[in-house]
Amino acid sequence: MTNTHPSPMLANWREIALDGLPHDVNRTSAAEFDAHFADGVAERIAEGQALLEAQKATLDALGSASQVNRALRDAHLGRWSYRLAALLSMFNIIALMIVPMLHDALLPTFTHATKTAFLIAANVALFIPTIIVLNIYRRLLEWRFGVAGLHGLVRVISASLLLYLMADMVGMALYDASIAYFNPPILSAETPLPQWILSIVAAAVLIVCGLVLLVLAARLLKEGVNAAGLSQFAAVLIGVLGVALSGVGVSLIIGFQGALLPLMALDMLAHFLVWPVLTLLFYREIARPSPIRYA
Amino acid sequence: MNIKGGLPLLILHLLAEQPGHGYQIASEIKRRSEGVLDFAEGTLYPMLHSLEGQGLIEAYESQEKGRTRRCYRLTDAGRKSLASERAEWATYTGAMNLILGDVS
C-alpha cells in the first residue's frame, strides 16, 4: 500500500505533513496522499496540462503541509492528550482537597522538617501535572484552532510558575509549614538561626521573586508573544502572582500578618476555578457529540 | 468560498450515497458545488481519520487500477449522526432564510 518513491515535488510536502506522527498513521496517510497526488496529476494531464504544471496545481490544491500536519496531530494524538489533561486537571482538584487534610492529620505528630518536606513534595506533585496540562492546552490551541507562536508564551508561564513555587518552598522551609493553611505564620522554633534573620531572608526571597514575576508580566504585555489576547491574559495572571508574592514579603517585614489570609485565599480560589474549568474543557474536546459546526 | 465547519457534514452525506476514497470525495464536493465550495484537499484526510476515530465512518481497502486504495463507508452511528445533523442544518438554514428572505 505504501509508495516508497513519491514524486520529488510531493516528498517535501509529505515530510512536513507527516512529521511527528505515529508510524502506522504515517504509513497510511503517506499512501493516501500519494494516491491523491497521482489521481490529481493524471486528471489534470487528461485535461491538457503539462506534467510539471499538473504536479504543481495538484500540490497547491492539497494546501499547506503545516496545516495538514496540525490537523493530523489533532486527529491522532489529540484524543489521548486531551484525556490525559482532563485526568490531570481532576487529579489537581482532588489533590488540592486532600493535601490540607493530610497536612492537618500530620500536624500534631510530626516535626517541622517532616511537615515542610511533605508540603514541598505535594507542591512538586501539583507542579508537574500543571506543566503537562499547560503544554497540552498549547497543543489544543495550535492543532485544533490554529493559534500559532505559543511556545514562547508557555515557556514564560512555566518559568513564572516555577519561580512562584520556589518562593513558596523557601517560605515554607523558613517558616512553620502551617503558613500555607491560613494559620498564623509562626517561625519554627526548631531552627537554630535567630528568627529575625529567617524572617528577613524569607521576605527578601518573596519580594525578589515577586518583582521578577512583575518584570516578566510587563515584558509579556509590552512584547506580546502571540495574538489572540492570550499573552495579555497570562500577563495579568503572572502579575497577580507577582503582587501576591511581593505583598507577602512586605507584610513579613512590616509585621502585618493580616495580608496573608486574603492572599492565600486568592491563591486557593484561583486553583478551584482553574482546574474544574480545564477538566470540563478537555472532556468537551474528547467527547464532542458531533464534529459538525456551522461557524 | 471556504467550507469552514461544514466539511464533515458533506463527507458523511457523500459517503451515505456511495463509499469512496479521499480524492473522490474532494472531487465530488467541487463538482457538485460547481467549484464554489473550496478547501485545502489535504485537510480532508485528518477529517476522515477523525470521523473514523469517532466511529462515524470505517475504512476498508479496495483495488482500483491495480492499486490498493483506502476507502471509507458510513457506519450505523454515522447514519444516525448524519440524520441528526441534516435536521439541524435544515433548522439553521430555515432560520437564516426567515431573516434574509429570498436573496437569490
CSV table of C-alpha atoms in Angstrom, one decimal:
chain,number,residue,atom,x,y,z
A,1,MET,CA,0.0,0.0,0.0
A,2,THR,CA,2.9,2.4,0.8
A,3,ASN,CA,4.5,4.2,-2.1
A,4,THR,CA,8.1,4.5,-1.0
A,5,HIS,CA,9.1,6.6,-4.0
A,6,PRO,CA,6.8,9.7,-4.0
A,7,SER,CA,7.2,12.4,-6.6
A,8,PRO,CA,10.1,14.7,-5.6
A,9,MET,CA,7.6,17.6,-5.6
A,10,LEU,CA,5.3,15.7,-3.1
A,11,ALA,CA,8.1,14.3,-1.0
A,12,ASN,CA,8.9,17.6,0.8
A,13,TRP,CA,5.2,18.4,1.4
A,14,ARG,CA,4.7,14.9,2.7
A,15,GLU,CA,7.6,15.1,5.1
A,16,ILE,CA,6.2,18.2,6.7
A,17,ALA,CA,2.6,17.0,6.7
A,18,LEU,CA,3.6,13.7,8.4
A,19,ASP,CA,6.2,15.0,10.8
A,20,GLY,CA,5.9,13.6,14.4
A,21,LEU,CA,3.0,11.2,13.7
A,22,PRO,CA,3.0,7.5,14.9
A,23,HIS,CA,4.5,5.1,12.4
A,24,ASP,CA,1.2,3.4,11.3
A,25,VAL,CA,-0.5,6.8,10.8
A,26,ASN,CA,2.5,8.0,8.8
A,27,ARG,CA,2.4,4.9,6.6
A,28,THR,CA,-1.4,5.0,6.0
A,29,SER,CA,-1.5,8.8,5.4
A,30,ALA,CA,1.5,8.7,3.1
A,31,ALA,CA,-0.2,6.1,0.9
A,32,GLU,CA,-3.4,8.2,0.8
A,33,PHE,CA,-1.5,11.4,-0.1
A,34,ASP,CA,0.5,9.6,-2.8
A,35,ALA,CA,-2.7,8.2,-4.4
A,36,HIS,CA,-4.5,11.6,-4.1
A,37,PHE,CA,-1.5,13.2,-5.8
A,38,ALA,CA,-1.3,10.6,-8.6
A,39,ASP,CA,-5.1,11.0,-9.3
A,40,GLY,CA,-4.9,14.8,-9.3
A,41,VAL,CA,-1.9,14.8,-11.7
A,42,ALA,CA,-3.5,12.2,-14.0
A,43,GLU,CA,-6.8,14.2,-14.2
A,44,ARG,CA,-5.0,17.4,-14.9
A,45,ILE,CA,-2.9,15.8,-17.6
A,46,ALA,CA,-6.0,14.4,-19.2
A,47,GLU,CA,-7.4,17.9,-19.2
A,48,GLY,CA,-4.4,19.0,-21.3
A,49,GLN,CA,-1.9,20.3,-18.7
A,50,ALA,CA,1.8,19.6,-18.9
A,51,LEU,CA,3.3,17.2,-16.3
A,52,LEU,CA,5.1,19.9,-14.2
A,53,GLU,CA,2.1,22.2,-14.4
A,54,ALA,CA,-0.3,19.4,-13.3
A,55,GLN,CA,2.0,18.4,-10.4
A,56,LYS,CA,2.3,22.0,-9.2
A,57,ALA,CA,-1.5,22.5,-9.4
A,58,THR,CA,-2.2,19.3,-7.5
A,59,LEU,CA,0.2,20.2,-4.8
A,60,ASP,CA,-1.3,23.7,-4.5
A,61,ALA,CA,-4.8,22.0,-4.1
A,62,LEU,CA,-3.5,19.9,-1.2
A,63,GLY,CA,-2.9,23.1,0.7
A,64,SER,CA,-0.5,24.0,3.5
A,65,ALA,CA,1.5,21.0,4.7
A,66,SER,CA,1.9,22.5,8.2
A,67,GLN,CA,-1.9,23.0,8.5
A,68,VAL,CA,-2.4,19.3,7.5
A,69,ASN,CA,0.2,18.3,10.0
A,70,ARG,CA,-1.5,20.1,12.8
A,71,ALA,CA,-4.9,18.6,11.8
A,72,LEU,CA,-3.4,15.1,11.6
A,73,ARG,CA,-1.8,15.5,15.1
A,74,ASP,CA,-5.1,16.6,16.5
A,75,ALA,CA,-6.9,13.7,14.9
A,76,HIS,CA,-4.4,11.0,16.0
A,77,LEU,CA,-2.6,12.4,19.1
A,78,GLY,CA,-5.2,14.8,20.4
A,79,ARG,CA,-7.7,12.4,21.9
A,80,TRP,CA,-5.3,10.7,24.4
A,81,SER,CA,-3.6,14.0,25.1
A,82,TYR,CA,-6.9,15.8,26.0
A,83,ARG,CA,-8.0,12.8,28.0
A,84,LEU,CA,-4.7,12.9,30.0
A,85,ALA,CA,-5.1,16.7,30.5
A,86,ALA,CA,-8.6,16.2,31.8
A,87,LEU,CA,-7.5,13.4,34.2
A,88,LEU,CA,-4.5,15.5,35.5
A,89,SER,CA,-6.8,18.5,36.0
A,90,MET,CA,-9.2,16.4,38.0
A,91,PHE,CA,-6.2,14.9,39.9
A,92,ASN,CA,-5.2,18.5,40.9
A,93,ILE,CA,-8.6,19.3,42.2
A,94,ILE,CA,-8.6,16.1,44.4
A,95,ALA,CA,-5.0,16.7,45.5
A,96,LEU,CA,-5.9,20.3,46.5
A,97,MET,CA,-8.6,19.0,48.8
A,98,ILE,CA,-6.6,16.0,50.2
A,99,VAL,CA,-3.3,17.7,50.9
A,100,PRO,CA,-4.6,20.1,53.5
A,101,MET,CA,-6.5,17.2,55.2
A,102,LEU,CA,-3.4,15.1,55.2
A,103,HIS,CA,-1.3,18.0,56.5
A,104,ASP,CA,-3.7,18.6,59.3
A,105,ALA,CA,-3.6,14.9,60.2
A,106,LEU,CA,0.2,15.1,60.3
A,107,LEU,CA,0.3,18.4,62.1
A,108,PRO,CA,0.2,17.2,65.7
A,109,THR,CA,2.6,14.3,65.4
A,110,PHE,CA,5.4,15.3,63.0
A,111,THR,CA,8.3,17.7,63.2
A,112,HIS,CA,8.5,21.0,61.2
A,113,ALA,CA,11.1,19.4,58.9
A,114,THR,CA,8.8,16.5,58.1
A,115,LYS,CA,5.7,18.7,57.5
A,116,THR,CA,7.8,21.0,55.3
A,117,ALA,CA,9.1,18.1,53.3
A,118,PHE,CA,5.5,16.8,52.9
A,119,LEU,CA,4.3,20.2,51.6
A,120,ILE,CA,7.2,20.6,49.2
A,121,ALA,CA,6.6,17.1,47.8
A,122,ALA,CA,2.9,18.0,47.5
A,123,ASN,CA,3.7,21.2,45.7
A,124,VAL,CA,6.0,19.4,43.2
A,125,ALA,CA,3.3,16.8,42.7
A,126,LEU,CA,0.9,19.6,41.7
A,127,PHE,CA,3.5,21.5,39.6
A,128,ILE,CA,4.4,18.6,37.3
A,129,PRO,CA,0.8,17.9,36.1
A,130,THR,CA,0.3,21.7,35.8
A,131,ILE,CA,3.2,22.0,33.3
A,132,ILE,CA,1.9,18.9,31.4
A,133,VAL,CA,-1.7,20.4,31.2
A,134,LEU,CA,-0.3,23.7,30.1
A,135,ASN,CA,1.6,22.1,27.2
A,136,ILE,CA,-1.5,20.1,26.2
A,137,TYR,CA,-3.5,23.2,26.2
A,138,ARG,CA,-1.0,24.8,23.9
A,139,ARG,CA,-1.3,21.8,21.6
A,140,LEU,CA,-5.1,22.0,21.6
A,141,LEU,CA,-4.9,25.7,20.6
A,142,GLU,CA,-2.3,25.0,17.9
A,143,TRP,CA,-3.7,21.8,16.4
A,144,ARG,CA,-7.4,22.5,16.6
A,145,PHE,CA,-7.7,26.2,16.5
A,146,GLY,CA,-4.6,27.1,14.5
A,147,VAL,CA,-3.2,29.6,17.1
A,148,ALA,CA,0.5,29.9,16.4
A,149,GLY,CA,3.5,31.0,18.3
A,150,LEU,CA,2.6,29.7,21.7
A,151,HIS,CA,5.9,28.0,22.6
A,152,GLY,CA,7.4,31.3,24.0
A,153,LEU,CA,4.3,32.1,26.0
A,154,VAL,CA,4.2,28.6,27.6
A,155,ARG,CA,7.9,28.9,28.5
A,156,VAL,CA,7.3,32.2,30.2
A,157,ILE,CA,4.3,30.9,32.1
A,158,SER,CA,6.2,27.7,33.1
A,159,ALA,CA,9.2,29.8,34.4
A,160,SER,CA,6.8,32.1,36.3
A,161,LEU,CA,5.1,29.1,38.0
A,162,LEU,CA,8.4,27.5,38.9
A,163,LEU,CA,9.6,30.8,40.4
A,164,TYR,CA,6.4,31.1,42.4
A,165,LEU,CA,6.8,27.5,43.6
A,166,MET,CA,10.4,28.1,44.6
A,167,ALA,CA,9.5,31.2,46.6
A,168,ASP,CA,6.6,29.3,48.2
A,169,MET,CA,9.0,26.5,49.2
A,170,VAL,CA,11.6,28.9,50.7
A,171,GLY,CA,8.8,30.5,52.7
A,172,MET,CA,7.6,27.1,53.9
A,173,ALA,CA,11.1,25.9,54.8
A,174,LEU,CA,11.9,29.0,56.8
A,175,TYR,CA,8.5,29.4,58.4
A,176,ASP,CA,6.3,26.9,60.1
A,177,ALA,CA,4.6,24.8,57.5
A,178,SER,CA,1.2,25.8,58.8
A,179,ILE,CA,1.7,29.2,57.0
A,180,ALA,CA,0.2,27.6,53.9
A,181,TYR,CA,-3.2,26.9,55.5
A,182,PHE,CA,-4.3,30.2,57.0
A,183,ASN,CA,-2.8,29.6,60.4
A,184,PRO,CA,-0.6,32.4,61.9
A,185,PRO,CA,2.9,32.2,60.4
A,186,ILE,CA,5.0,31.2,63.3
A,187,LEU,CA,8.7,31.0,62.8
A,188,SER,CA,10.0,27.5,63.5
A,189,ALA,CA,11.4,27.0,67.0
A,190,GLU,CA,13.4,24.1,65.7
A,191,THR,CA,15.7,26.3,63.5
A,192,PRO,CA,19.0,27.2,65.2
A,193,LEU,CA,19.2,30.6,63.4
A,194,PRO,CA,17.8,33.8,65.0
A,195,GLN,CA,14.2,34.3,64.0
A,196,TRP,CA,14.7,37.8,62.7
A,197,ILE,CA,17.3,36.5,60.2
A,198,LEU,CA,14.8,33.9,58.9
A,199,SER,CA,12.2,36.5,58.6
A,200,ILE,CA,14.4,38.8,56.6
A,201,VAL,CA,15.6,36.0,54.3
A,202,ALA,CA,12.1,34.7,53.7
A,203,ALA,CA,10.8,38.3,53.0
A,204,ALA,CA,13.7,39.0,50.6
A,205,VAL,CA,13.2,35.8,48.6
A,206,LEU,CA,9.5,36.5,48.3
A,207,ILE,CA,9.9,40.2,47.3
A,208,VAL,CA,12.7,39.4,44.7
A,209,CYS,CA,10.7,36.6,43.2
A,210,GLY,CA,7.5,38.7,43.1
A,211,LEU,CA,9.4,41.6,41.4
A,212,VAL,CA,10.9,39.2,38.8
A,213,LEU,CA,7.3,38.0,38.1
A,214,LEU,CA,6.1,41.6,37.7
A,215,VAL,CA,9.0,42.3,35.2
A,216,LEU,CA,8.0,39.1,33.2
A,217,ALA,CA,4.4,40.3,33.2
A,218,ALA,CA,5.4,43.7,32.0
A,219,ARG,CA,7.6,42.3,29.2
A,220,LEU,CA,4.8,40.0,28.1
A,221,LEU,CA,2.4,42.9,27.9
A,222,LYS,CA,4.9,45.0,26.0
A,223,GLU,CA,6.2,42.5,23.5
A,224,GLY,CA,3.1,40.3,23.1
A,225,VAL,CA,4.4,36.8,22.3
A,226,ASN,CA,1.3,35.9,20.4
A,227,ALA,CA,-2.0,37.2,19.3
A,228,ALA,CA,-5.5,36.2,20.4
A,229,GLY,CA,-5.2,38.1,23.7
A,230,LEU,CA,-3.5,35.1,25.4
A,231,SER,CA,-0.3,37.0,26.2
A,232,GLN,CA,-2.3,39.7,27.9
A,233,PHE,CA,-4.3,37.2,29.9
A,234,ALA,CA,-1.2,35.4,31.0
A,235,ALA,CA,0.5,38.7,31.8
A,236,VAL,CA,-2.4,39.6,34.2
A,237,LEU,CA,-2.2,36.2,35.9
A,238,ILE,CA,1.6,36.4,36.3
A,239,GLY,CA,1.3,40.0,37.5
A,240,VAL,CA,-1.2,38.9,40.2
A,241,LEU,CA,1.2,36.2,41.4
A,242,GLY,CA,4.0,38.8,41.5
A,243,VAL,CA,1.9,41.2,43.5
A,244,ALA,CA,0.9,38.4,45.9
A,245,LEU,CA,4.5,37.2,46.5
A,246,SER,CA,5.8,40.7,47.0
A,247,GLY,CA,2.8,41.5,49.2
A,248,VAL,CA,3.5,38.6,51.5
A,249,GLY,CA,7.2,39.5,51.6
A,250,VAL,CA,6.5,43.1,52.6
A,251,SER,CA,3.9,42.0,55.1
A,252,LEU,CA,6.6,39.8,56.8
A,253,ILE,CA,8.9,42.8,57.1
A,254,ILE,CA,6.4,45.3,58.5
A,255,GLY,CA,4.8,42.6,60.7
A,256,PHE,CA,1.3,43.0,59.1
A,257,GLN,CA,0.2,39.4,59.1
A,258,GLY,CA,-3.4,40.3,58.1
A,259,ALA,CA,-2.4,40.5,54.4
A,260,LEU,CA,-1.5,36.8,54.3
A,261,LEU,CA,-5.0,35.4,54.8
A,262,PRO,CA,-6.7,37.1,51.7
A,263,LEU,CA,-3.6,36.4,49.5
A,264,MET,CA,-3.7,32.7,50.5
A,265,ALA,CA,-7.5,32.6,49.9
A,266,LEU,CA,-7.0,34.2,46.5
A,267,ASP,CA,-4.4,31.5,45.6
A,268,MET,CA,-6.8,28.7,46.6
A,269,LEU,CA,-9.8,30.4,44.8
A,270,ALA,CA,-7.7,30.6,41.6
A,271,HIS,CA,-6.9,26.9,41.8
A,272,PHE,CA,-10.5,25.9,42.5
A,273,LEU,CA,-11.7,28.0,39.5
A,274,VAL,CA,-8.9,27.0,37.0
A,275,TRP,CA,-8.9,23.2,37.4
A,276,PRO,CA,-12.6,22.4,37.1
A,277,VAL,CA,-12.8,24.7,34.0
A,278,LEU,CA,-9.8,22.9,32.4
A,279,THR,CA,-11.3,19.4,33.3
A,280,LEU,CA,-14.6,20.4,31.6
A,281,LEU,CA,-12.7,21.9,28.6
A,282,PHE,CA,-10.7,18.8,27.9
A,283,TYR,CA,-13.6,16.4,28.4
A,284,ARG,CA,-15.6,18.5,26.0
A,285,GLU,CA,-12.9,18.2,23.4
A,286,ILE,CA,-12.7,14.4,23.8
A,287,ALA,CA,-16.4,13.7,23.9
A,288,ARG,CA,-17.8,16.2,21.4
A,289,PRO,CA,-21.1,14.7,20.3
A,290,SER,CA,-20.5,15.8,16.8
A,291,PRO,CA,-17.6,17.3,14.8
A,292,ILE,CA,-20.0,19.4,12.8
A,293,ARG,CA,-20.1,23.1,13.4
A,294,TYR,CA,-21.5,25.8,11.2
A,295,ALA,CA,-19.4,28.7,12.3
B,1,MET,CA,-15.9,30.0,-0.7
B,2,ASN,CA,-14.4,28.3,2.4
B,3,ILE,CA,-16.5,25.4,3.8
B,4,LYS,CA,-15.4,26.2,7.4
B,5,GLY,CA,-17.2,23.7,9.7
B,6,GLY,CA,-19.4,22.1,7.1
B,7,LEU,CA,-16.9,19.7,5.7
B,8,PRO,CA,-17.8,16.7,8.0
B,9,LEU,CA,-21.5,17.0,7.1
B,10,LEU,CA,-20.6,16.9,3.4
B,11,ILE,CA,-18.3,13.9,3.8
B,12,LEU,CA,-21.0,12.0,5.7
B,13,HIS,CA,-23.6,12.9,3.1
B,14,LEU,CA,-21.4,11.8,0.2
B,15,LEU,CA,-20.4,8.6,1.9
B,16,ALA,CA,-24.0,7.8,2.6
B,17,GLU,CA,-24.7,7.9,-1.1
B,18,GLN,CA,-21.6,5.9,-2.0
B,19,PRO,CA,-18.4,4.7,-0.3
B,20,GLY,CA,-15.2,6.2,-1.7
B,21,HIS,CA,-11.7,7.4,-1.2
B,22,GLY,CA,-10.5,10.9,-0.4
B,23,TYR,CA,-9.9,12.1,-3.9
B,24,GLN,CA,-13.4,11.0,-5.0
B,25,ILE,CA,-14.9,12.9,-2.1
B,26,ALA,CA,-12.9,16.1,-2.8
B,27,SER,CA,-13.8,16.0,-6.5
B,28,GLU,CA,-17.5,15.4,-5.8
B,29,ILE,CA,-17.6,18.4,-3.4
B,30,LYS,CA,-16.0,20.7,-6.0
B,31,ARG,CA,-18.1,19.3,-8.9
B,32,ARG,CA,-21.5,19.5,-7.2
B,33,SER,CA,-20.8,22.9,-5.8
B,34,GLU,CA,-19.6,24.0,-9.3
B,35,GLY,CA,-16.3,25.0,-7.8
B,36,VAL,CA,-17.9,27.4,-5.2
B,37,LEU,CA,-17.0,25.3,-2.1
B,38,ASP,CA,-13.3,25.3,-1.9
B,39,PHE,CA,-10.9,23.8,0.7
B,40,ALA,CA,-7.4,22.5,1.1
B,41,GLU,CA,-7.7,19.0,-0.1
B,42,GLY,CA,-5.0,17.8,2.3
B,43,THR,CA,-7.2,18.7,5.3
B,44,LEU,CA,-9.8,16.2,4.1
B,45,TYR,CA,-7.7,13.2,5.4
B,46,PRO,CA,-7.4,14.4,9.0
B,47,MET,CA,-11.1,14.9,9.0
B,48,LEU,CA,-11.7,11.4,7.6
B,49,HIS,CA,-9.4,10.0,10.2
B,50,SER,CA,-11.2,11.9,12.9
B,51,LEU,CA,-14.6,10.7,11.8
B,52,GLU,CA,-13.2,7.2,11.7
B,53,GLY,CA,-11.9,7.7,15.3
B,54,GLN,CA,-15.4,8.7,16.3
B,55,GLY,CA,-16.9,5.6,14.7
B,56,LEU,CA,-19.0,7.5,12.2
B,57,ILE,CA,-17.2,6.0,9.2
B,58,GLU,CA,-15.0,3.0,8.7
B,59,ALA,CA,-12.0,2.4,6.4
B,60,TYR,CA,-11.5,-0.6,4.1
B,61,GLU,CA,-9.1,-1.4,1.4
B,62,SER,CA,-10.1,-1.6,-2.2
B,63,GLN,CA,-8.4,-2.3,-5.5
B,64,GLU,CA,-8.5,0.4,-8.2
B,65,LYS,CA,-6.5,0.5,-11.4
B,66,GLY,CA,-4.2,-2.2,-9.9
B,67,ARG,CA,-3.5,-0.1,-6.8
B,68,THR,CA,-4.7,-0.6,-3.2
B,69,ARG,CA,-6.8,2.4,-2.1
B,70,ARG,CA,-8.1,3.2,1.3
B,71,CYS,CA,-11.8,3.8,1.0
B,72,TYR,CA,-14.4,4.8,3.5
B,73,ARG,CA,-18.0,4.0,4.2
B,74,LEU,CA,-20.6,5.2,6.6
B,75,THR,CA,-21.3,3.2,9.8
B,76,ASP,CA,-24.7,2.9,11.5
B,77,ALA,CA,-23.6,5.5,14.0
B,78,GLY,CA,-22.6,7.8,11.1
B,79,ARG,CA,-26.0,7.3,9.5
B,80,LYS,CA,-27.7,8.4,12.8
B,81,SER,CA,-25.3,11.3,13.1
B,82,LEU,CA,-26.0,12.4,9.5
B,83,ALA,CA,-29.8,12.3,10.0
B,84,SER,CA,-29.5,14.4,13.1
B,85,GLU,CA,-27.0,16.9,11.6
B,86,ARG,CA,-29.1,17.3,8.4
B,87,ALA,CA,-32.1,18.1,10.5
B,88,GLU,CA,-30.1,20.7,12.5
B,89,TRP,CA,-28.7,22.1,9.2
B,90,ALA,CA,-32.3,22.4,7.8
B,91,THR,CA,-33.4,24.3,11.0
B,92,TYR,CA,-30.3,26.5,10.8
B,93,THR,CA,-30.7,27.5,7.1
B,94,GLY,CA,-34.5,27.8,7.6
B,95,ALA,CA,-34.0,30.3,10.4
B,96,MET,CA,-31.4,32.2,8.3
B,97,ASN,CA,-33.8,32.4,5.3
B,98,LEU,CA,-36.6,33.7,7.5
B,99,ILE,CA,-34.3,36.6,8.4
B,100,LEU,CA,-32.6,37.2,5.0
B,101,GLY,CA,-35.7,36.3,2.8
B,102,ASP,CA,-35.2,35.3,-0.8
B,103,VAL,CA,-31.7,36.6,-1.6
B,104,SER,CA,-31.3,34.7,-4.9
